[in-house]
PDB file of C-alpha atoms and ligand atoms in Angstrom:
ATOM      1  CA  UNK A   9     -38.521 -22.642 102.865  1.00  0.00           C
ATOM      2  CA  UNK A  10     -40.023 -22.668  99.375  1.00  0.00           C
ATOM      3  CA  UNK A  11     -42.103 -25.720  98.807  1.00  0.00           C
ATOM      4  CA  UNK A  12     -43.696 -26.928  95.575  1.00  0.00           C
ATOM      5  CA  UNK A  13     -42.706 -23.720  93.801  1.00  0.00           C
ATOM      6  CA  UNK A  14     -44.065 -24.760  90.414  1.00  0.00           C
ATOM      7  CA  UNK A  15     -47.570 -25.370  91.794  1.00  0.00           C
ATOM      8  CA  UNK A  16     -47.467 -22.146  93.831  1.00  0.00           C
ATOM      9  CA  UNK A  17     -46.399 -19.994  90.858  1.00  0.00           C
ATOM     10  CA  UNK A  18     -49.259 -21.525  88.873  1.00  0.00           C
ATOM     11  CA  UNK A  19     -51.669 -19.991  91.401  1.00  0.00           C
ATOM     12  CA  UNK A  20     -50.671 -16.568  90.059  1.00  0.00           C
ATOM     13  CA  UNK A  21     -53.252 -16.135  87.289  1.00  0.00           C
ATOM     14  CA  UNK A  22     -51.994 -15.713  83.745  1.00  0.00           C
ATOM     15  CA  UNK A  23     -53.605 -16.203  80.382  1.00  0.00           C
ATOM     16  CA  UNK A  24     -51.829 -18.004  77.543  1.00  0.00           C
ATOM     17  CA  UNK A  25     -50.778 -16.034  74.484  1.00  0.00           C
ATOM     18  CA  UNK A  26     -49.026 -16.492  71.175  1.00  0.00           C
ATOM     19  CA  UNK A  27     -46.573 -13.631  70.689  1.00  0.00           C
ATOM     20  CA  UNK A  28     -45.933 -13.010  66.980  1.00  0.00           C
ATOM     21  CA  UNK A  29     -42.702 -11.307  65.897  1.00  0.00           C
ATOM     22  CA  UNK A  30     -41.126 -10.152  62.647  1.00  0.00           C
ATOM     23  CA  UNK A  31     -37.847  -8.558  61.598  1.00  0.00           C
ATOM     24  CA  UNK A  32     -39.433  -7.396  58.358  1.00  0.00           C
ATOM     25  CA  UNK A  33     -38.312 -10.536  56.494  1.00  0.00           C
ATOM     26  CA  UNK A  34     -38.802 -13.513  58.819  1.00  0.00           C
ATOM     27  CA  UNK A  35     -41.763 -14.199  61.082  1.00  0.00           C
ATOM     28  CA  UNK A  36     -41.989 -16.407  64.157  1.00  0.00           C
ATOM     29  CA  UNK A  37     -44.226 -16.888  67.177  1.00  0.00           C
ATOM     30  CA  UNK A  38     -43.907 -18.342  70.668  1.00  0.00           C
ATOM     31  CA  UNK A  39     -46.238 -19.200  73.530  1.00  0.00           C
ATOM     32  CA  UNK A  40     -46.061 -16.814  76.492  1.00  0.00           C
ATOM     33  CA  UNK A  41     -47.835 -16.730  79.828  1.00  0.00           C
ATOM     34  CA  UNK A  42     -45.902 -13.891  81.448  1.00  0.00           C
ATOM     35  CA  UNK A  43     -47.845 -11.060  79.796  1.00  0.00           C
ATOM     36  CA  UNK A  44     -49.564  -8.113  81.470  1.00  0.00           C
ATOM     37  CA  UNK A  45     -50.974  -4.622  80.900  1.00  0.00           C
ATOM     38  CA  UNK A  46     -48.651  -2.114  82.593  1.00  0.00           C
ATOM     39  CA  UNK A  47     -50.108   1.320  81.685  1.00  0.00           C
ATOM     40  CA  UNK A  48     -53.460   2.904  80.714  1.00  0.00           C
ATOM     41  CA  UNK A  49     -52.035   6.028  79.098  1.00  0.00           C
ATOM     42  CA  UNK A  50     -50.266   5.321  76.886  1.00  0.00           C
ATOM     43  CA  UNK A  51     -51.607   1.769  76.607  1.00  0.00           C
ATOM     44  CA  UNK A  52     -48.630  -0.497  77.347  1.00  0.00           C
ATOM     45  CA  UNK A  53     -48.250  -4.260  77.582  1.00  0.00           C
ATOM     46  CA  UNK A  54     -45.176  -6.031  78.907  1.00  0.00           C
ATOM     47  CA  UNK A  55     -44.035  -9.607  78.517  1.00  0.00           C
ATOM     48  CA  UNK A  56     -41.076 -11.542  79.756  1.00  0.00           C
ATOM     49  CA  UNK A  57     -39.001 -13.291  77.108  1.00  0.00           C
ATOM     50  CA  UNK A  58     -36.059 -15.649  77.351  1.00  0.00           C
ATOM     51  CA  UNK A  59     -33.267 -14.009  75.293  1.00  0.00           C
ATOM     52  CA  UNK A  60     -32.271 -17.430  73.962  1.00  0.00           C
ATOM     53  CA  UNK A  61     -35.528 -17.744  72.017  1.00  0.00           C
ATOM     54  CA  UNK A  62     -35.294 -17.335  68.254  1.00  0.00           C
ATOM     55  CA  UNK A  63     -38.261 -14.962  68.653  1.00  0.00           C
ATOM     56  CA  UNK A  64     -36.118 -12.612  70.748  1.00  0.00           C
ATOM     57  CA  UNK A  65     -33.704 -12.084  67.843  1.00  0.00           C
ATOM     58  CA  UNK A  66     -36.572 -11.142  65.536  1.00  0.00           C
ATOM     59  CA  UNK A  67     -38.177  -8.968  68.207  1.00  0.00           C
ATOM     60  CA  UNK A  68     -34.963  -7.030  68.730  1.00  0.00           C
ATOM     61  CA  UNK A  69     -34.389  -6.634  65.007  1.00  0.00           C
ATOM     62  CA  UNK A  70     -37.953  -5.622  64.099  1.00  0.00           C
ATOM     63  CA  UNK A  71     -39.131  -3.844  67.254  1.00  0.00           C
ATOM     64  CA  UNK A  72     -42.720  -4.966  66.647  1.00  0.00           C
ATOM     65  CA  UNK A  73     -44.956  -7.804  67.829  1.00  0.00           C
ATOM     66  CA  UNK A  74     -48.470  -9.045  68.345  1.00  0.00           C
ATOM     67  CA  UNK A  75     -49.942 -10.568  71.491  1.00  0.00           C
ATOM     68  CA  UNK A  76     -52.645 -13.080  70.511  1.00  0.00           C
ATOM     69  CA  UNK A  77     -55.036 -14.371  73.187  1.00  0.00           C
ATOM     70  CA  UNK A  78     -55.614 -18.138  73.142  1.00  0.00           C
ATOM     71  CA  UNK A  79     -58.984 -19.692  74.004  1.00  0.00           C
ATOM     72  CA  UNK A  80     -59.943 -22.701  76.099  1.00  0.00           C
ATOM     73  CA  UNK A  81     -59.916 -25.030  73.088  1.00  0.00           C
ATOM     74  CA  UNK A  82     -56.420 -23.987  71.926  1.00  0.00           C
ATOM     75  CA  UNK A  83     -54.274 -26.151  74.181  1.00  0.00           C
ATOM     76  CA  UNK A  84     -52.584 -27.742  71.134  1.00  0.00           C
ATOM     77  CA  UNK A  85     -51.801 -24.314  69.677  1.00  0.00           C
ATOM     78  CA  UNK A  86     -50.096 -23.339  72.947  1.00  0.00           C
ATOM     79  CA  UNK A  87     -48.131 -26.578  72.848  1.00  0.00           C
ATOM     80  CA  UNK A  88     -47.021 -26.055  69.233  1.00  0.00           C
ATOM     81  CA  UNK A  89     -45.747 -22.501  69.735  1.00  0.00           C
ATOM     82  CA  UNK A  90     -44.191 -23.529  73.045  1.00  0.00           C
ATOM     83  CA  UNK A  91     -41.679 -25.669  71.131  1.00  0.00           C
ATOM     84  CA  UNK A  92     -38.399 -24.468  69.615  1.00  0.00           C
ATOM     85  CA  UNK A  93     -36.594 -25.721  66.534  1.00  0.00           C
ATOM     86  CA  UNK A  94     -39.754 -26.736  64.678  1.00  0.00           C
ATOM     87  CA  UNK A  95     -39.148 -26.491  60.947  1.00  0.00           C
ATOM     88  CA  UNK A  96     -41.722 -24.172  59.379  1.00  0.00           C
ATOM     89  CA  UNK A  97     -43.229 -23.345  62.796  1.00  0.00           C
ATOM     90  CA  UNK A  98     -45.693 -20.858  61.278  1.00  0.00           C
ATOM     91  CA  UNK A  99     -47.094 -23.310  58.697  1.00  0.00           C
ATOM     92  CA  UNK A 100     -50.513 -24.901  59.178  1.00  0.00           C
ATOM     93  CA  UNK A 101     -51.996 -21.789  60.818  1.00  0.00           C
ATOM     94  CA  UNK A 102     -53.786 -18.836  59.276  1.00  0.00           C
ATOM     95  CA  UNK A 103     -52.084 -15.470  59.777  1.00  0.00           C
ATOM     96  CA  UNK A 104     -53.050 -11.922  58.936  1.00  0.00           C
ATOM     97  CA  UNK A 105     -51.265  -8.590  59.158  1.00  0.00           C
ATOM     98  CA  UNK A 106     -52.273  -5.082  60.106  1.00  0.00           C
ATOM     99  CA  UNK A 107     -50.140  -1.942  60.543  1.00  0.00           C
ATOM    100  CA  UNK A 108     -46.698  -3.334  61.374  1.00  0.00           C
ATOM    101  CA  UNK A 109     -46.529  -6.624  59.461  1.00  0.00           C
ATOM    102  CA  UNK A 110     -46.159  -8.662  62.670  1.00  0.00           C
ATOM    103  CA  UNK A 111     -48.142 -11.921  62.384  1.00  0.00           C
ATOM    104  CA  UNK A 112     -51.664 -11.999  63.828  1.00  0.00           C
ATOM    105  CA  UNK A 113     -53.083 -15.453  64.595  1.00  0.00           C
ATOM    106  CA  UNK A 114     -56.490 -15.459  62.901  1.00  0.00           C
ATOM    107  CA  UNK A 115     -57.955 -18.137  65.207  1.00  0.00           C
ATOM    108  CA  UNK A 116     -57.077 -16.248  68.424  1.00  0.00           C
ATOM    109  CA  UNK A 117     -59.776 -14.636  70.583  1.00  0.00           C
ATOM    110  CA  UNK A 118     -58.229 -11.167  70.228  1.00  0.00           C
ATOM    111  CA  UNK A 119     -54.938  -9.539  69.358  1.00  0.00           C
ATOM    112  CA  UNK A 120     -52.886  -6.536  70.361  1.00  0.00           C
ATOM    113  CA  UNK A 121     -50.431  -5.095  67.874  1.00  0.00           C
ATOM    114  CA  UNK A 122     -47.417  -3.446  69.471  1.00  0.00           C
ATOM    115  CA  UNK A 123     -44.208  -1.500  69.007  1.00  0.00           C
ATOM    116  CA  UNK A 124     -41.452  -2.252  71.512  1.00  0.00           C
ATOM    117  CA  UNK A 125     -40.849   0.778  73.730  1.00  0.00           C
ATOM    118  CA  UNK A 126     -37.895  -0.568  75.743  1.00  0.00           C
ATOM    119  CA  UNK A 127     -36.433  -3.644  77.428  1.00  0.00           C
ATOM    120  CA  UNK A 128     -35.473  -4.214  81.007  1.00  0.00           C
ATOM    121  CA  UNK A 129     -33.503  -7.047  82.606  1.00  0.00           C
ATOM    122  CA  UNK A 130     -35.275  -9.649  84.739  1.00  0.00           C
ATOM    123  CA  UNK A 131     -32.952 -12.449  85.838  1.00  0.00           C
ATOM    124  CA  UNK A 132     -32.697 -14.986  83.046  1.00  0.00           C
ATOM    125  CA  UNK A 133     -35.365 -13.132  81.001  1.00  0.00           C
ATOM    126  CA  UNK A 134     -35.829  -9.716  79.404  1.00  0.00           C
ATOM    127  CA  UNK A 135     -39.011  -7.734  79.856  1.00  0.00           C
ATOM    128  CA  UNK A 136     -40.235  -6.118  76.655  1.00  0.00           C
ATOM    129  CA  UNK A 137     -42.432  -3.086  77.369  1.00  0.00           C
ATOM    130  CA  UNK A 138     -44.589  -2.476  74.309  1.00  0.00           C
ATOM    131  CA  UNK A 139     -46.897   0.316  73.139  1.00  0.00           C
ATOM    132  CA  UNK A 140     -50.245  -0.991  71.880  1.00  0.00           C
ATOM    133  CA  UNK A 141     -50.981   0.587  68.500  1.00  0.00           C
ATOM    134  CA  UNK A 142     -53.875  -1.656  67.450  1.00  0.00           C
ATOM    135  CA  UNK A 143     -56.196  -4.254  68.944  1.00  0.00           C
ATOM    136  CA  UNK A 144     -59.268  -6.202  67.878  1.00  0.00           C
ATOM    137  CA  UNK A 145     -61.513  -9.058  68.943  1.00  0.00           C
ATOM    138  CA  UNK A 146     -61.410 -11.901  66.402  1.00  0.00           C
ATOM    139  CA  UNK A 147     -63.412 -14.787  67.878  1.00  0.00           C
ATOM    140  CA  UNK A 148     -65.803 -15.654  70.721  1.00  0.00           C
ATOM    141  CA  UNK A 149     -64.623 -17.743  73.643  1.00  0.00           C
ATOM    142  CA  UNK A 150     -63.125 -17.883  77.106  1.00  0.00           C
ATOM    143  CA  UNK A 151     -59.360 -17.399  77.561  1.00  0.00           C
ATOM    144  CA  UNK A 152     -57.107 -20.385  78.240  1.00  0.00           C
ATOM    145  CA  UNK A 153     -55.383 -20.089  81.632  1.00  0.00           C
ATOM    146  CA  UNK A 154     -51.752 -20.883  82.400  1.00  0.00           C
ATOM    147  CA  UNK A 155     -52.645 -23.212  85.274  1.00  0.00           C
ATOM    148  CA  UNK A 156     -54.678 -25.297  82.810  1.00  0.00           C
ATOM    149  CA  UNK A 157     -51.529 -26.061  80.779  1.00  0.00           C
ATOM    150  CA  UNK A 158     -50.072 -28.387  83.417  1.00  0.00           C
ATOM    151  CA  UNK A 159     -46.330 -28.855  82.923  1.00  0.00           C
ATOM    152  CA  UNK A 160     -46.406 -27.909  79.220  1.00  0.00           C
ATOM    153  CA  UNK A 161     -43.582 -25.378  79.762  1.00  0.00           C
ATOM    154  CA  UNK A 162     -41.416 -27.846  81.717  1.00  0.00           C
ATOM    155  CA  UNK A 163     -41.214 -25.469  84.699  1.00  0.00           C
ATOM    156  CA  UNK A 164     -41.460 -28.213  87.341  1.00  0.00           C
ATOM    157  CA  UNK A 165     -37.936 -29.429  86.482  1.00  0.00           C
ATOM    158  CA  UNK A 166     -36.495 -25.896  86.450  1.00  0.00           C
ATOM    159  CA  UNK A 167     -37.803 -25.105  89.938  1.00  0.00           C
ATOM    160  CA  UNK A 168     -36.754 -28.400  91.442  1.00  0.00           C
ATOM    161  CA  UNK A 169     -33.062 -27.573  90.716  1.00  0.00           C
ATOM    162  CA  UNK A 170     -33.076 -23.859  91.149  1.00  0.00           C
ATOM    163  CA  UNK A 171     -34.822 -22.624  94.274  1.00  0.00           C
ATOM    164  CA  UNK A 172     -32.259 -20.619  96.193  1.00  0.00           C
TER     165      UNK A 172
HETATM  166  C1  FMN B   6     -47.629 -22.508  78.579  1.00  0.00           C
HETATM  167  C2  FMN B   6     -46.290 -21.905  78.203  1.00  0.00           C
HETATM  168  C3  FMN B   6     -45.964 -20.627  78.628  1.00  0.00           C
HETATM  169  C4  FMN B   6     -44.737 -20.042  78.266  1.00  0.00           C
HETATM  170  N1  FMN B   6     -44.462 -18.758  78.668  1.00  0.00           N
HETATM  171  C5  FMN B   6     -43.301 -18.179  78.256  1.00  0.00           C
HETATM  172  C6  FMN B   6     -43.043 -16.821  78.587  1.00  0.00           C
HETATM  173  O1  FMN B   6     -43.857 -16.125  79.204  1.00  0.00           O
HETATM  174  N2  FMN B   6     -41.865 -16.285  78.182  1.00  0.00           N
HETATM  175  C7  FMN B   6     -40.938 -17.003  77.470  1.00  0.00           C
HETATM  176  O2  FMN B   6     -39.862 -16.462  77.129  1.00  0.00           O
HETATM  177  N3  FMN B   6     -41.172 -18.300  77.126  1.00  0.00           N
HETATM  178  C8  FMN B   6     -42.333 -18.879  77.484  1.00  0.00           C
HETATM  179  N4  FMN B   6     -42.598 -20.171  77.141  1.00  0.00           N
HETATM  180  C9  FMN B   6     -41.577 -20.935  76.387  1.00  0.00           C
HETATM  181  C10 FMN B   6     -41.570 -20.637  74.891  1.00  0.00           C
HETATM  182  O3  FMN B   6     -42.866 -20.645  74.347  1.00  0.00           O
HETATM  183  C11 FMN B   6     -40.727 -21.705  74.162  1.00  0.00           C
HETATM  184  O4  FMN B   6     -39.431 -21.778  74.721  1.00  0.00           O
HETATM  185  C12 FMN B   6     -40.649 -21.507  72.667  1.00  0.00           C
HETATM  186  O5  FMN B   6     -40.122 -22.703  72.130  1.00  0.00           O
HETATM  187  C13 FMN B   6     -39.763 -20.376  72.171  1.00  0.00           C
HETATM  188  O6  FMN B   6     -39.884 -20.362  70.760  1.00  0.00           O
HETATM  189  P1  FMN B   6     -38.804 -19.789  69.746  1.00  0.00           P
HETATM  190  O7  FMN B   6     -37.448 -20.310  70.159  1.00  0.00           O
HETATM  191  O8  FMN B   6     -39.277 -20.320  68.396  1.00  0.00           O
HETATM  192  O9  FMN B   6     -38.873 -18.307  69.815  1.00  0.00           O
HETATM  193  C14 FMN B   6     -43.810 -20.776  77.477  1.00  0.00           C
HETATM  194  C15 FMN B   6     -44.144 -22.064  77.036  1.00  0.00           C
HETATM  195  C16 FMN B   6     -45.376 -22.628  77.392  1.00  0.00           C
HETATM  196  C17 FMN B   6     -45.716 -23.998  76.889  1.00  0.00           C
END
């Protein structure tokens, strides 16, 4: 029996991140919680991305991204980038660029700049394994945690239909 799956998954600790992507022409960003370090040497991060996201198209085309760490006071930022089909989604935020041209969220606590190494399948998502080629702390603060976002990602409905 799997009971209250949404609440149980939220006991697995995750931070909340804005993943910035670019195909060299267009930029976009989306909120992600399923992000982790997967290697020391070389330094690799991996995140799980729904291939239906607009960001996935840009990620595949450009092969670069940033992982921007959100702080405790950035609940609204997580909510904004957790929505699709927003016209001018990147507007109203300050962005900067470093080596690759992928968008770095200036108000984030820290960022990692990455090149995609490879993808692997994971059910209804793809896992992007990424080499970290740059990283910096931008602001002071404590990271926002996934279990503090409540049902912002709508996962409670998904699990209620889809357990077995
Ligand atoms: C708190 C939170 C965590 C999320 N985590 C992920 C994630 O790890 N992977 C993912 O593919 N989508 C995740 N999402 C959903 C995307 O952020 C959302 O579908 C977004 O609209 C996709 O944007 P895009 O279509 O502009 O690329 C999360 C959403 C929220 C609110």
